[in-house]
Coordinates of C-alpha atoms in Angstrom, one line a residue:
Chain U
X1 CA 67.0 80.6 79.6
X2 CA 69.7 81.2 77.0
X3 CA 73.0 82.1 78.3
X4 CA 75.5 84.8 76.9
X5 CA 78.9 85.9 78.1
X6 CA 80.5 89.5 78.4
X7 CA 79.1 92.8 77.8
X8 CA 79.7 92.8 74.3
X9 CA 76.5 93.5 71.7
X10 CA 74.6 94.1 75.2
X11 CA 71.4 96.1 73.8
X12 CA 71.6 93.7 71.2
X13 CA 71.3 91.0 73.1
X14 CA 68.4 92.8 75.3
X15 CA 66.7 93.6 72.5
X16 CA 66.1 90.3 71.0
X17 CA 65.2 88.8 74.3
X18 CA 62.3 91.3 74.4
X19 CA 60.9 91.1 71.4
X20 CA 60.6 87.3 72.1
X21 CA 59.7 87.2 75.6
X22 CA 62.4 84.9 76.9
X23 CA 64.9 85.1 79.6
X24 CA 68.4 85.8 78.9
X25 CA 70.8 85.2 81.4
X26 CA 74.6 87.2 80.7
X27 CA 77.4 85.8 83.2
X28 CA 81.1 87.1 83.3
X29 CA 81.0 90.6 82.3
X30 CA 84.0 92.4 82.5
X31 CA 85.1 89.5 85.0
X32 CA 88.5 90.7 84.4
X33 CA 88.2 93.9 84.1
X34 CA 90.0 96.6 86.9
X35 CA 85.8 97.3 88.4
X36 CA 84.7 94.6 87.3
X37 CA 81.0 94.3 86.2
X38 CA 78.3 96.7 84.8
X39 CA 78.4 99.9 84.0
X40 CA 76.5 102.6 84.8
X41 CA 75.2 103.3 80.8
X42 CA 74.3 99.4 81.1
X43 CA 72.6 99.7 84.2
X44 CA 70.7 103.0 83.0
X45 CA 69.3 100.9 79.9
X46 CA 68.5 98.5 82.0
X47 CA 66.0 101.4 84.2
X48 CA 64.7 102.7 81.2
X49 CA 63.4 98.9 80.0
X50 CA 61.8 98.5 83.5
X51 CA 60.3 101.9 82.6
X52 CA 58.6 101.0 79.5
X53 CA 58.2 96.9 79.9
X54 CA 55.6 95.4 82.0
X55 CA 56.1 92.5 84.3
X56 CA 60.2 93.2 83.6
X57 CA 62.0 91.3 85.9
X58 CA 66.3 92.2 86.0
X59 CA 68.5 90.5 89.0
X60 CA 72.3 91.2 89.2
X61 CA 74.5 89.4 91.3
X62 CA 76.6 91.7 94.1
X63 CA 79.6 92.4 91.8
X64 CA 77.5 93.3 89.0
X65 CA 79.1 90.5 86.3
X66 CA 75.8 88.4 86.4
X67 CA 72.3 89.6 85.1
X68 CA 69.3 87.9 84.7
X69 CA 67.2 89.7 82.8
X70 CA 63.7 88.3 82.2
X71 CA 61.5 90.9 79.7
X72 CA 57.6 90.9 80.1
X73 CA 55.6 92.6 77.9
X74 CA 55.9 96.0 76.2
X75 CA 54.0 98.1 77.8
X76 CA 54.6 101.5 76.1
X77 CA 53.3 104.9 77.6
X78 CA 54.6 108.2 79.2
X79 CA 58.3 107.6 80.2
X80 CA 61.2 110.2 81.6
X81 CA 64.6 109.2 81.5
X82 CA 67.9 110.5 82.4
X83 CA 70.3 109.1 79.9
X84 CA 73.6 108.4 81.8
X85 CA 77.0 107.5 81.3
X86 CA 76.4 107.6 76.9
X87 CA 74.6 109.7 74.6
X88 CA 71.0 109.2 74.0
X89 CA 71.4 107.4 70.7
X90 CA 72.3 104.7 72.6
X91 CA 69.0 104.5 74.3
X92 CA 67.4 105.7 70.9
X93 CA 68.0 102.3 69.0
X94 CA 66.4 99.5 71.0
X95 CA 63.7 101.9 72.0
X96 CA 62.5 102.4 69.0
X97 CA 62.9 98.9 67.6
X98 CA 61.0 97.9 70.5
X99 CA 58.3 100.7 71.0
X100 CA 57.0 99.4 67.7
X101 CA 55.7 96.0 69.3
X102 CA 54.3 98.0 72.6
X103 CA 50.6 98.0 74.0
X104 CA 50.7 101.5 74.2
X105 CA 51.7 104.6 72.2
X106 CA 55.5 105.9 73.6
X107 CA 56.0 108.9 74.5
X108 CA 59.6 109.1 76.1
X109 CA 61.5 112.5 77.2
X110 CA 64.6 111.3 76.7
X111 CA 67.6 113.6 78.6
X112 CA 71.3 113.8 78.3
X113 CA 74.1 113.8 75.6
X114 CA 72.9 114.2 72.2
X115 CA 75.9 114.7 70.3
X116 CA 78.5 112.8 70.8
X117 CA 81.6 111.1 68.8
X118 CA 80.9 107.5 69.9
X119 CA 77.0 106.6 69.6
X120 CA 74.8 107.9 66.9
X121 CA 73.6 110.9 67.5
X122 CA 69.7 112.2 67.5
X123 CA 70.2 113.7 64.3
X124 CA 70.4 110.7 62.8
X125 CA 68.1 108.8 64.8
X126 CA 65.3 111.2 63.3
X127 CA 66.6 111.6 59.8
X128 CA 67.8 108.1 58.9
X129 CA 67.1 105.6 61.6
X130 CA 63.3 107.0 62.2
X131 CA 62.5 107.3 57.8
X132 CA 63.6 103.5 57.8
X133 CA 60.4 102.7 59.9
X134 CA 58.3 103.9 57.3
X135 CA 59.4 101.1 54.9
X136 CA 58.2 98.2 56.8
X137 CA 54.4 100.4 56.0
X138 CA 54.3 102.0 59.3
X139 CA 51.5 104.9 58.2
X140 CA 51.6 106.3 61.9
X141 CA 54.1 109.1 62.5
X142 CA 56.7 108.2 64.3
X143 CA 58.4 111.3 65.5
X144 CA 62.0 112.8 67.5
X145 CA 61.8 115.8 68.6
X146 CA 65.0 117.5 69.7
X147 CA 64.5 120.1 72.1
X148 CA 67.8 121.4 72.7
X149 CA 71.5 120.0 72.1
X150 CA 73.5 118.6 74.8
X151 CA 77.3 117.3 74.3
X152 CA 79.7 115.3 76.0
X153 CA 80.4 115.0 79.0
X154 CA 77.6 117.4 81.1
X155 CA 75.3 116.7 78.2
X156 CA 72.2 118.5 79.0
X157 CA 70.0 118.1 75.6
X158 CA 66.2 116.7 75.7
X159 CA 64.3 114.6 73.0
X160 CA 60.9 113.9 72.4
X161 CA 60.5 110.5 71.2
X162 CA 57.1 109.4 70.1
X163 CA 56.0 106.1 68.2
X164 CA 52.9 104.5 68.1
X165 CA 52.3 101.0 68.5
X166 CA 52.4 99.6 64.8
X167 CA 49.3 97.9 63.7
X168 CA 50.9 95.7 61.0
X169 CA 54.7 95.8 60.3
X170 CA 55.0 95.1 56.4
X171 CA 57.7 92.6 55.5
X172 CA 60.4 94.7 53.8
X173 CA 61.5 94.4 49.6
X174 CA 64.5 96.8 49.4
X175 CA 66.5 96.0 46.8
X176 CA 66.8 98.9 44.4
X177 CA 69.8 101.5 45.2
X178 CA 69.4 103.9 42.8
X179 CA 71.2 106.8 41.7
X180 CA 72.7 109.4 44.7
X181 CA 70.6 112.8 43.7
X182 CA 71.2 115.1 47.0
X183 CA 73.3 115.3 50.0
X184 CA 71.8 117.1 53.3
X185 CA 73.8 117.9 55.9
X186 CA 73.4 119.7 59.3
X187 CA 76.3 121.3 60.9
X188 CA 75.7 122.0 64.3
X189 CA 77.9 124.0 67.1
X190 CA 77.0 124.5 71.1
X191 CA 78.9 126.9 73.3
X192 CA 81.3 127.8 70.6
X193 CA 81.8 129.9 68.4
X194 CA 78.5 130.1 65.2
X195 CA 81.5 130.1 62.7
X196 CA 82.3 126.3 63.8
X197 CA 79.5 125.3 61.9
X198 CA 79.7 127.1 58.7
X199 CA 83.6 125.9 58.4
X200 CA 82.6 122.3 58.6
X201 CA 79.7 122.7 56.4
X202 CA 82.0 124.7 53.8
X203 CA 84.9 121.9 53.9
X204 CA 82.0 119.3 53.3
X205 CA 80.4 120.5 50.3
X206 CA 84.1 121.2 48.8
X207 CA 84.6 117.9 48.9
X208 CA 81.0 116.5 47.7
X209 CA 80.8 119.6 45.0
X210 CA 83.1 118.0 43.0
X211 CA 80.5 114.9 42.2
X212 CA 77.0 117.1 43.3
X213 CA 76.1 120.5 43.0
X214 CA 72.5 119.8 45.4
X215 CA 74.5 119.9 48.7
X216 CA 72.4 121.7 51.2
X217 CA 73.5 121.6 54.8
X218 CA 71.6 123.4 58.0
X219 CA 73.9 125.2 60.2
X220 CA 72.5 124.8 64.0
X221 CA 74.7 127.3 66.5
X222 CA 72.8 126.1 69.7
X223 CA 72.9 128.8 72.1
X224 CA 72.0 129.5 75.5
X225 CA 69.3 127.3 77.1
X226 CA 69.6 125.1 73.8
X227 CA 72.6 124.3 73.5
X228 CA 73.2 122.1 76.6
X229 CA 76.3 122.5 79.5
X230 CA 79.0 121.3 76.9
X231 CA 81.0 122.8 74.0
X232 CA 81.4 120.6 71.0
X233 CA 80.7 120.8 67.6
X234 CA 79.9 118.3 64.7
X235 CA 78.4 117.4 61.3
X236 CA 76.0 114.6 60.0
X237 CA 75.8 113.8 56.1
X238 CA 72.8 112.5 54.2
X239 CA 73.0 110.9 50.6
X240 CA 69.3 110.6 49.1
X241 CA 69.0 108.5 46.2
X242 CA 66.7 108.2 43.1
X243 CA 65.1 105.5 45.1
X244 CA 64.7 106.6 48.1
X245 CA 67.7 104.9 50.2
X246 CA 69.7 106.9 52.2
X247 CA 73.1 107.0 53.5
X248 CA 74.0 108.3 57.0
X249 CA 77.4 109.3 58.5
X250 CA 78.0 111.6 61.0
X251 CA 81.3 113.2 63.0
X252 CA 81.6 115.2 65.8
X253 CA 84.8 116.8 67.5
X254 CA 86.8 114.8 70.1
X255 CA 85.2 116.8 73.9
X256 CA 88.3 118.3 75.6
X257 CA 90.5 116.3 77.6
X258 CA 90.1 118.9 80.7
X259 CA 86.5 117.9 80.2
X260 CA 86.9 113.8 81.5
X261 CA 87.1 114.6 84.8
X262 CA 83.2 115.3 84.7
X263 CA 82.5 112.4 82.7
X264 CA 79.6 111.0 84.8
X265 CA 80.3 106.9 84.5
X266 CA 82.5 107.3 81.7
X267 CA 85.0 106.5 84.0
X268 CA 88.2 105.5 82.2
X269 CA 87.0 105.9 78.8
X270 CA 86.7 109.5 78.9
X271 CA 89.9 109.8 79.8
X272 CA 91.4 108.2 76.6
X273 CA 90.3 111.8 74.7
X274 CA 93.2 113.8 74.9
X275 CA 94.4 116.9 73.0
X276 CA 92.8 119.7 71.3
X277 CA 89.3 119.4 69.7
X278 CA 90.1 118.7 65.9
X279 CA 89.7 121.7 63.8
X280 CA 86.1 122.1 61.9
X281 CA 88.0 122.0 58.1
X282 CA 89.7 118.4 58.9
X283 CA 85.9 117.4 60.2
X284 CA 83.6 118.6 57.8
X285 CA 86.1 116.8 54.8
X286 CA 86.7 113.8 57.2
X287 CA 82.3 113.5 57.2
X288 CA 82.4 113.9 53.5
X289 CA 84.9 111.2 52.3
X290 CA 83.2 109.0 55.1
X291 CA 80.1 109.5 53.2
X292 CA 81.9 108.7 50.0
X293 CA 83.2 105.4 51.6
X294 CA 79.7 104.6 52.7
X295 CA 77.9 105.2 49.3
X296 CA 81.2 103.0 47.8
X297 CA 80.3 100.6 50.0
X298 CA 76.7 100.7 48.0
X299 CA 73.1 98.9 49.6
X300 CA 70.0 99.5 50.7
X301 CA 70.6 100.4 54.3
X302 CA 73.8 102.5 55.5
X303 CA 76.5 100.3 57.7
X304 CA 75.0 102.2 61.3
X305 CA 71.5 101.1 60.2
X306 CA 71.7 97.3 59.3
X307 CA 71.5 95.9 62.5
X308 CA 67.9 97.8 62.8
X309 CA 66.6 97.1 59.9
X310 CA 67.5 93.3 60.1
X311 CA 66.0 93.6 63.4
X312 CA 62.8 94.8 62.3
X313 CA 62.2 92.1 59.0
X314 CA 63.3 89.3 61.2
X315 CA 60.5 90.5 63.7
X316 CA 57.8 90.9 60.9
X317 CA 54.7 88.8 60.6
X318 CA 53.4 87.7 57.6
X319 CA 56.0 86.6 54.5
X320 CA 59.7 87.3 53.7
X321 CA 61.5 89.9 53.6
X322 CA 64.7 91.1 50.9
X323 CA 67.0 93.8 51.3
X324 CA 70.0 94.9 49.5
X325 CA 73.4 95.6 52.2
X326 CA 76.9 96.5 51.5
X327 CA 79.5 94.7 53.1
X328 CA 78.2 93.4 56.8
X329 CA 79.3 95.4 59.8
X330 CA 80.4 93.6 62.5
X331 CA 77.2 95.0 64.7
X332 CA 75.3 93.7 61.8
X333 CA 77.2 89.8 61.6
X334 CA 76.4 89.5 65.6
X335 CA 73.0 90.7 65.2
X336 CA 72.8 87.8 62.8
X337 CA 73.9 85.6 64.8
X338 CA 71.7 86.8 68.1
X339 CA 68.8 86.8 65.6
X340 CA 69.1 83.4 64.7
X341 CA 70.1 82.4 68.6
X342 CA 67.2 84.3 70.5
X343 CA 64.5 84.5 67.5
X344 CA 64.9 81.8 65.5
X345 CA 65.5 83.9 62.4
X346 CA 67.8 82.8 59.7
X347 CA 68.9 84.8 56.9
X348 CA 69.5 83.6 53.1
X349 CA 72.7 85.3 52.7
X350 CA 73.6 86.0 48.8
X351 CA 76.5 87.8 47.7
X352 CA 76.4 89.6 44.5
X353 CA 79.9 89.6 43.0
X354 CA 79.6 92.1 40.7
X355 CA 78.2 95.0 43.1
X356 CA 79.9 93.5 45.7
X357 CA 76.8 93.6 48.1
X358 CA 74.8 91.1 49.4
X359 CA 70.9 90.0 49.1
X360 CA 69.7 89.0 52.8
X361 CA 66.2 87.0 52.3
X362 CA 64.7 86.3 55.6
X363 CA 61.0 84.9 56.9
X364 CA 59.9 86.6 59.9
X365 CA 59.1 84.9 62.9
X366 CA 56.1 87.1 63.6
X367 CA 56.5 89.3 66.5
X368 CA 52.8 90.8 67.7
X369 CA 52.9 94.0 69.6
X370 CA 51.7 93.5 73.1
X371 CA 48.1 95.5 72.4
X372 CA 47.5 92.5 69.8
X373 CA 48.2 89.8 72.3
X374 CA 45.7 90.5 74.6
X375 CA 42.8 90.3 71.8
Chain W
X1 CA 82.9 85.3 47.8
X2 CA 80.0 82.9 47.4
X3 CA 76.8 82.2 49.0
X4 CA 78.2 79.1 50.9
X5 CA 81.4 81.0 52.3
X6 CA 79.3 83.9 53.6
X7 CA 76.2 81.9 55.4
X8 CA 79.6 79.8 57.0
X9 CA 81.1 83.1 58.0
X10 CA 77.9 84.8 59.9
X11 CA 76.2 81.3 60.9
X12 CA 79.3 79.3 61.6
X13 CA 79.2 81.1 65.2
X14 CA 76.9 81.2 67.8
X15 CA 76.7 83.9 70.1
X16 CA 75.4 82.0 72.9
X17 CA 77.8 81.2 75.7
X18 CA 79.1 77.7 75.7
X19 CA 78.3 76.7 72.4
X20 CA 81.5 74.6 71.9
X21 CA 83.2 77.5 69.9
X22 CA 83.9 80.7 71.9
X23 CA 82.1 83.6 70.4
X24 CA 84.5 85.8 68.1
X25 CA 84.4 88.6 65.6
X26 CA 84.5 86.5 62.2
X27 CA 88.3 86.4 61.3
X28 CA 89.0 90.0 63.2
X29 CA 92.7 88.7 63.8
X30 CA 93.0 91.4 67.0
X31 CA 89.8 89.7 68.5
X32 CA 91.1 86.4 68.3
X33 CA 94.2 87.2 69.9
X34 CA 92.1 88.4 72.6
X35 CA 89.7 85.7 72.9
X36 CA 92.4 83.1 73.1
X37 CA 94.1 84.9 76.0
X38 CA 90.8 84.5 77.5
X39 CA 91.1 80.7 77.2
X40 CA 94.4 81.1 79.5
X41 CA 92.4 83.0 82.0
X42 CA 92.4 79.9 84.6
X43 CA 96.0 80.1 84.2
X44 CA 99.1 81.5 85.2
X45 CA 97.4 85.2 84.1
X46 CA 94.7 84.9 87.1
X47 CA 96.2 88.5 87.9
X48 CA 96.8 90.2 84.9
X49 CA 94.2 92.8 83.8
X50 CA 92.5 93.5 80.6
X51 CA 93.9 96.2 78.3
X52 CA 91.0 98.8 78.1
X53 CA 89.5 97.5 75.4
X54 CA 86.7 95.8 77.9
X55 CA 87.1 98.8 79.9
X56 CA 83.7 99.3 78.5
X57 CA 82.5 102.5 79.2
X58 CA 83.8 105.2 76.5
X59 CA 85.9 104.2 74.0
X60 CA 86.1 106.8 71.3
X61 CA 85.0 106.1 68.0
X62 CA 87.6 106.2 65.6
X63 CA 89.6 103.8 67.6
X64 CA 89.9 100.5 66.0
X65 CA 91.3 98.9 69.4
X66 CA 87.8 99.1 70.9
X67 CA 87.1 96.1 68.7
X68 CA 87.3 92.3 69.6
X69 CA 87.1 90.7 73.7
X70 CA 83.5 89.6 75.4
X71 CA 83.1 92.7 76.3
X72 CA 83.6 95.0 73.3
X73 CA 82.4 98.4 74.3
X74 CA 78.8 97.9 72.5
X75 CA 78.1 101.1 69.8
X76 CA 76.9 101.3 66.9
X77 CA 78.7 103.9 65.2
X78 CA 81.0 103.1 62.7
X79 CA 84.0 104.5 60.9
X80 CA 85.6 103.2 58.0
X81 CA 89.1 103.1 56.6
X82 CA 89.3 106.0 54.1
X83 CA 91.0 105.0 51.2
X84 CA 92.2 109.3 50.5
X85 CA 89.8 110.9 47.9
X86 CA 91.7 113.7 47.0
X87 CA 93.2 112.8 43.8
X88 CA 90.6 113.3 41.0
X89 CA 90.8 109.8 40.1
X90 CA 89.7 108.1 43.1
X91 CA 86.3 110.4 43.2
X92 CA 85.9 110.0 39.4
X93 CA 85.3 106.3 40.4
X94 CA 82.5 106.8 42.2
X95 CA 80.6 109.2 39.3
X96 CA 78.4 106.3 38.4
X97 CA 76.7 106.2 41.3
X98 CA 75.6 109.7 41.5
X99 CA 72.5 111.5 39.4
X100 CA 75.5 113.4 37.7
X101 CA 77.1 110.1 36.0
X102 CA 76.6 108.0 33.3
X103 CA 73.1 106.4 34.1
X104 CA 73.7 103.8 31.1
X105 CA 77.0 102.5 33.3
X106 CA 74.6 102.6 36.3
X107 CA 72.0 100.0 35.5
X108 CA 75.0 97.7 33.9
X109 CA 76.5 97.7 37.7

């Protein structure tokens, strides 16, 4: 059984031990904390893997600073969950990573926060995270469906997520950047006012004009029913290139500081918002100078999506894999390292000087999703 | 920044507990300071708590703090430092990279 320590790179950690079937055992977390232990977000990931695995086997100790966490098999199948204490993007990632390797198709009704200023939002779950599948010859159709907007903190959105069990992950060649053609955008506002969104979007594209003229971004005012029990407001950016890569950033408004006391689990963290939300000018120029500093940055695979994709093509059967990064995240260096600890998986790592990014050449160790075991 | 100092950088660690070397953020000064008062915990700082950076929970996103300790609040969104594009110059630098540049300038990158 391999043994971490803390709560730190927690789904990470999770996530690797499923894919590979062992055991991990995580001791000390938040040992020194004021409530010590788990928190609820960690504990609702945790329900949601004993939804979808089979044979799952978790054990925490009384204070919650132990787990034991012993995976089965990935079962797949119709699953509801209540996403608590973060947004759903936090659930999205290892879901999807691991729905890919599952016996049966997933078909998840994700509910709860879906915008949010701390995890990545659904948005960009379905437009960059999902599109990324694809490349590792995934021909099913993976799918999000989001059914109405919730933000933080009473949340109140609902996704669809659905992805078949893939037959034969592809190893990945990703290499060529290519030439930024278009930016898509989409602006969206719940319980306030429809204006929000069209001031973000304008402050946006007058910063991206000045280097693109295609700049197209959806305004979404999510009212009533659809637009879930919060008010919040944001904007996600998406550079398309000549060759198909794509670069993802996303902002969305601080939620009110009157807001915290609601926070269900957030606990202490909420509280650290304080203030006004910012005005939607500052965020729609803040998301398109982020995007600038992302497509600087240069790669195959934006900074939120590289410890995904690595995922993925160290999971891969059959041959190596190469892709293209900018300059590691530091999800993205742990995920290395938890890779190489849990999977056996190490990356070539070469850095190109010149476009300052860097080539990671990897073999996969040949994760088989659980329909394919049985055969 | 060779091949050598970046497989030594990433690989050099293990994230495994007790691996010899306490697991760190490579060369994140503010997690190191963290990690070593972690060492000390046995210590004479058995009562002291943690600053809220392993408060866990929600941290939001464009706080740099959240970074660094065992238990880093665990998100994957990031935010970088933006380096001010307002002046003409600094967005002229990234021309090359866009359909609208210079495509000759773009293959030589």
């Amino acid at each position: 059984m391999l043994r971490f320590e803390g709560a730190r790179h927690f789904r990470a950690r999770l996530l690797a031990a499923c894919l590979t079937g062992r055991g991990i055992r995580i001791d000390r977390i938040r040992e020194a904390a004021a409530t010590p232990g788990l928190r609820t977000h960690e504990a609702s990931m945790l329900r949601l893997l004993e939804k979808v695995l089979v044979g799952a086997e978790v054990v925490i100790n009384e204070t919650g600073t132990s787990l034991t966490f012993r995976p089965g098999l990935m079962g797949g199948g119709a699953v509801s969950h209540a996403c608590s204490g973060r947004a759903i993007g936090y659930f999205l990632e290892p879901l999807v990573a691991l729905a890919l390797f599952g016996k049966k198709e997933l078909r998840a009704t994700l509910k709860g926060v879906t915008n949010d200023d701390v995890d990545v939002s659904v948005d960009a779950v379905r437009m960059a995270l999902l599109p990324l599948v694809r490349r590792f010859g995934v021909e099913e159709r993976v799918e999000l469906e989001v059914r109405s907007r919730g933000c933080w903190p009473a949340g109140g959105g609902e996704v669809a997520l659905r992805v078949p069990p893939a037959r034969a992950l592809r190893p990945l060649e990703l290499t060529e950047e290519g030439l930024v053609k278009r930016v898509r955008g989409v602006a969206y506002a719940c319980r306030v006012s429809p204006q929000m969104a069209n001031r973000m979007a304008g402050a946006a594209r007058g910063v991206l004009n000045r280097l693109l003229p295609d700049v197209f971004i959806v305004t979404d005012h999510a009212k009533g029913a659809t637009g879930g029990a919060s008010a919040g407001y944001g904007v996600l950016l998406l550079a398309e290139t000549t060759a198909g890569v794509t670069y993802c950033v996303e902002v969305a408004a601080s939620p009110r500081a009157d807001a915290s006391g609601t926070a269900g689990g957030g606990g202490a963290g909420g509280a650290q918002h304080g203030g006004e939300m910012e005005a939607p000018e500052d965020l729609g120029k803040v998301a398109a100078e982020q995007l600038l500093e992302e497509i600087a940055r240069g790669g195959c695979v934006d900074s939120e999506r590289q410890p995904f994709v690595l995922t993925l093509a160290a999971a891969c059967p059959g041959g190596a894999s190469r892709l293209r990064l900018g300059p590691l995240s530091e999800q993205a260096v742990e995920m290395l390292r938890i890779l190489r600890d849990v999977m056996g998986v190490t990356y070539r790592l070469d850095a190109e000087p010149n476009t300052k990014t860097v080539i990671a050449a990897c073999v996969g160790a040949g994760v088989k999703n659980a329909a394919a075991r049985y055969h | 920044l060779g091949r050598v100092d970046l497989m030594k950088v990433v690989y050099g660690e293990s994230s495994l507990a007790g691996s010899g070397k306490v697991s760190q953020d490579g060369g994140s000064a503010a997690a190191a300071g963290l990690d070593e008062s972690e060492d000390d915990e046995e210590g004479d700082d058995l009562f002291v708590l943690k600053g809220s950076a392993d408060e866990g929970g929600r941290a939001a996103s464009n706080a740099p703090a959240a970074g660094g300790g065992v238990d880093a609040p665990d998100s994957s969104r990031v935010r970088h430092e933006s380096r001010g594009w307002d002046p003409d110059e600094t967005i002229e630098t990234l021309r090359n990279r866009f359909v609208t540049g210079d495509w000759a300038a773009a293959e030589r990158r």
